[in-house]
Amino acid sequence: MTVATRRRSSYRLVALMTVCLLGVTAFATGCTSRELGGRSHALINAERARRGLPELAWDDNAADKAQAWAERLAASRSLAHSRLADGIDAGWQVLGENVGFARSVDEAHTGFMNSPKHRDAILNGSYTSVGVGIAESGGLLYVVQVFRG
């Protein structure tokens, strides 16, 4: 390996470490709740696809409601369902909600899928869209999924 090749490898390593540190900093400041919500959305749609169900569209209105509720749960370090129709625009026929907490989005998803009622919401064929909100407190992610059909 030449000096120039080692130098490029060192720069790449430093760049990668910087990106990782920025990612941790962004998470600590709550800047990545939409990205984490996107991960939850992808996991929901993967479960639905495995079962031949249509994907759920991302719903900004439901995501805003879910985010506000996740932040409230994280602030109180408690778990409860919201008043489901509050904050949801007109035009829906069915609504559903999953709430939970875990150390990661993937862990929360596994918990939801291992719970019959939560799994039923994820796989409900009446829903056409979902919004996800995620907030952090005490090392836990509070995850709220609001489904609409």
XYZ file of N, CA, C and O in Angstrom, residues 16-72:
228
model
N -15.945 8.995 7.679
C -16.980 8.083 8.160
C -17.260 8.300 9.641
O -18.414 8.345 10.065
N -16.220 8.464 10.439
C -16.398 8.699 11.870
C -17.128 10.019 12.108
O -17.986 10.111 12.989
N -16.808 11.037 11.328
C -17.481 12.330 11.458
C -18.963 12.202 11.153
O -19.804 12.715 11.891
N -19.298 11.480 10.081
C -20.701 11.276 9.729
C -21.418 10.543 10.850
O -22.536 10.903 11.235
N -20.787 9.512 11.409
C -21.400 8.763 12.509
C -21.632 9.658 13.720
O -22.685 9.613 14.339
N -20.628 10.473 14.061
C -20.783 11.371 15.208
C -21.880 12.397 14.961
O -22.658 12.714 15.863
N -21.969 12.907 13.740
C -23.036 13.850 13.422
C -24.401 13.165 13.542
O -25.358 13.760 14.010
N -24.473 11.910 13.131
C -25.724 11.165 13.246
C -26.137 10.992 14.694
O -27.296 11.173 15.053
N -25.167 10.675 15.569
C -25.465 10.530 16.992
C -25.906 11.867 17.568
O -26.862 11.947 18.329
N -25.214 12.940 17.187
C -25.587 14.268 17.664
C -26.984 14.648 17.196
O -27.794 15.154 17.974
N -27.298 14.378 15.943
C -28.625 14.699 15.422
C -29.688 13.914 16.168
O -30.740 14.451 16.520
N -29.431 12.628 16.460
C -30.405 11.830 17.189
C -30.604 12.404 18.585
O -31.721 12.524 19.060
N -29.503 12.766 19.241
C -29.597 13.283 20.606
C -30.400 14.576 20.653
O -31.041 14.873 21.656
N -30.405 15.348 19.587
C -31.152 16.598 19.570
C -32.558 16.430 19.008
O -33.296 17.395 18.898
N -32.937 15.213 18.638
C -34.283 14.968 18.137
C -34.471 15.320 16.679
O -35.589 15.347 16.203
N -33.406 15.579 15.958
C -33.517 16.005 14.570
C -33.888 14.880 13.622
O -34.199 15.127 12.482
N -33.828 13.634 14.067
C -34.039 12.530 13.160
C -35.373 11.815 13.378
O -35.545 10.705 12.920
N -36.315 12.426 14.044
C -37.581 11.735 14.302
C -38.284 11.350 13.005
O -38.866 10.260 12.919
N -38.226 12.183 11.976
C -38.849 11.833 10.692
C -38.128 10.669 10.016
O -38.764 9.809 9.436
N -36.792 10.663 10.110
C -36.056 9.540 9.524
C -36.373 8.245 10.261
O -36.557 7.195 9.631
N -36.450 8.316 11.578
C -36.813 7.132 12.355
C -38.249 6.712 12.047
O -38.538 5.520 11.940
N -39.129 7.687 11.881
C -40.503 7.378 11.471
C -40.532 6.711 10.115
O -41.321 5.784 9.874
N -39.654 7.154 9.220
C -39.549 6.530 7.904
C -39.103 5.081 8.002
O -39.561 4.224 7.243
N -38.210 4.795 8.939
C -37.771 3.407 9.158
C -38.954 2.559 9.626
O -39.163 1.446 9.143
N -39.738 3.075 10.560
C -40.914 2.350 11.047
C -41.902 2.117 9.903
O -42.459 1.019 9.755
N -42.108 3.128 9.084
C -43.002 3.031 7.924
C -42.532 1.922 6.986
O -43.338 1.104 6.508
N -41.233 1.862 6.729
C -40.678 0.824 5.849
C -40.889 -0.566 6.443
O -41.221 -1.519 5.716
N -40.719 -0.697 7.754
C -40.928 -1.992 8.404
C -42.393 -2.422 8.325
O -42.692 -3.601 8.097
N -43.301 -1.463 8.494
C -44.737 -1.753 8.368
C -45.037 -2.271 6.963
O -45.700 -3.295 6.793
N -44.550 -1.553 5.953
C -44.838 -1.949 4.573
C -44.181 -3.270 4.200
O -44.737 -4.040 3.404
N -43.030 -3.574 4.779
C -42.393 -4.870 4.523
C -43.257 -6.006 5.076
O -43.432 -7.038 4.416
N -43.821 -5.812 6.262
C -44.714 -6.830 6.842
C -45.953 -7.018 5.966
O -46.392 -8.136 5.720
N -46.501 -5.923 5.515
C -47.701 -5.989 4.679
C -47.389 -6.677 3.343
O -48.162 -7.496 2.868
N -46.248 -6.359 2.753
C -45.872 -6.958 1.473
C -45.701 -8.473 1.605
O -46.116 -9.224 0.716
N -45.104 -8.915 2.712
C -44.920 -10.356 2.932
C -46.243 -11.108 2.963
O -46.293 -12.292 2.708
N -47.301 -10.383 3.280
C -48.623 -11.015 3.387
C -49.543 -10.657 2.219
O -50.737 -10.893 2.266
N -48.979 -10.043 1.195
C -49.754 -9.702 0.013
C -50.706 -8.530 0.195
O -51.630 -8.352 -0.601
N -50.456 -7.705 1.207
C -51.289 -6.526 1.452
C -50.680 -5.306 0.776
O -49.452 -5.212 0.654
N -51.503 -4.344 0.373
C -50.947 -3.136 -0.247
C -50.160 -2.300 0.763
O -50.442 -2.324 1.961
N -49.200 -1.562 0.249
C -48.428 -0.655 1.095
C -49.318 0.458 1.627
O -50.302 0.837 0.990
N -48.937 0.983 2.787
C -49.607 2.156 3.329
C -48.841 3.401 2.903
O -47.609 3.454 3.040
N -49.550 4.377 2.384
C -48.929 5.650 2.010
C -48.534 6.403 3.280
O -49.130 6.221 4.342
N -47.530 7.251 3.157
C -47.158 8.131 4.274
C -48.204 9.223 4.383
O -48.607 9.820 3.393
N -48.641 9.505 5.597
C -49.698 10.480 5.857
C -49.125 11.579 6.754
O -48.899 11.362 7.944
N -48.879 12.762 6.169
C -48.292 13.866 6.939
C -49.170 14.301 8.108
O -48.659 14.589 9.190
N -50.486 14.345 7.903
C -51.396 14.754 8.978
C -51.332 13.758 10.140
O -51.205 14.150 11.305
N -51.371 12.465 9.826
C -51.276 11.433 10.868
C -49.898 11.470 11.529
O -49.769 11.256 12.746
N -48.852 11.755 10.750
C -47.495 11.830 11.308
C -47.363 13.001 12.273
O -46.721 12.877 13.328
N -47.971 14.137 11.944
C -47.935 15.288 12.850
C -48.618 14.952 14.173
O -48.108 15.270 15.251
N -49.776 14.299 14.096
C -50.489 13.887 15.305
C -49.648 12.891 16.091
O -49.493 12.999 17.312
N -49.090 11.884 15.387
C -48.281 10.849 16.039
C -47.055 11.457 16.704
O -46.691 11.074 17.822
N -46.399 12.416 16.040
C -45.208 13.043 16.610
C -45.547 13.823 17.875
O -44.842 13.725 18.882
N -46.631 14.580 17.834
C -47.041 15.340 19.012
C -47.339 14.396 20.179
O -46.960 14.670 21.331
N -47.993 13.287 19.906
C -48.339 12.345 20.964
C -47.078 11.631 21.472
O -46.919 11.436 22.686
N -46.173 11.258 20.576
C -44.924 10.616 21.003
C -44.131 11.552 21.918
O -43.581 11.113 22.936
N -44.089 12.825 21.582
C -43.376 13.794 22.418
C -44.032 13.921 23.790
O -43.337 14.028 24.813
N -45.347 13.882 23.821
C -46.055 13.954 25.114
C -45.756 12.711 25.954
O -45.516 12.811 27.162
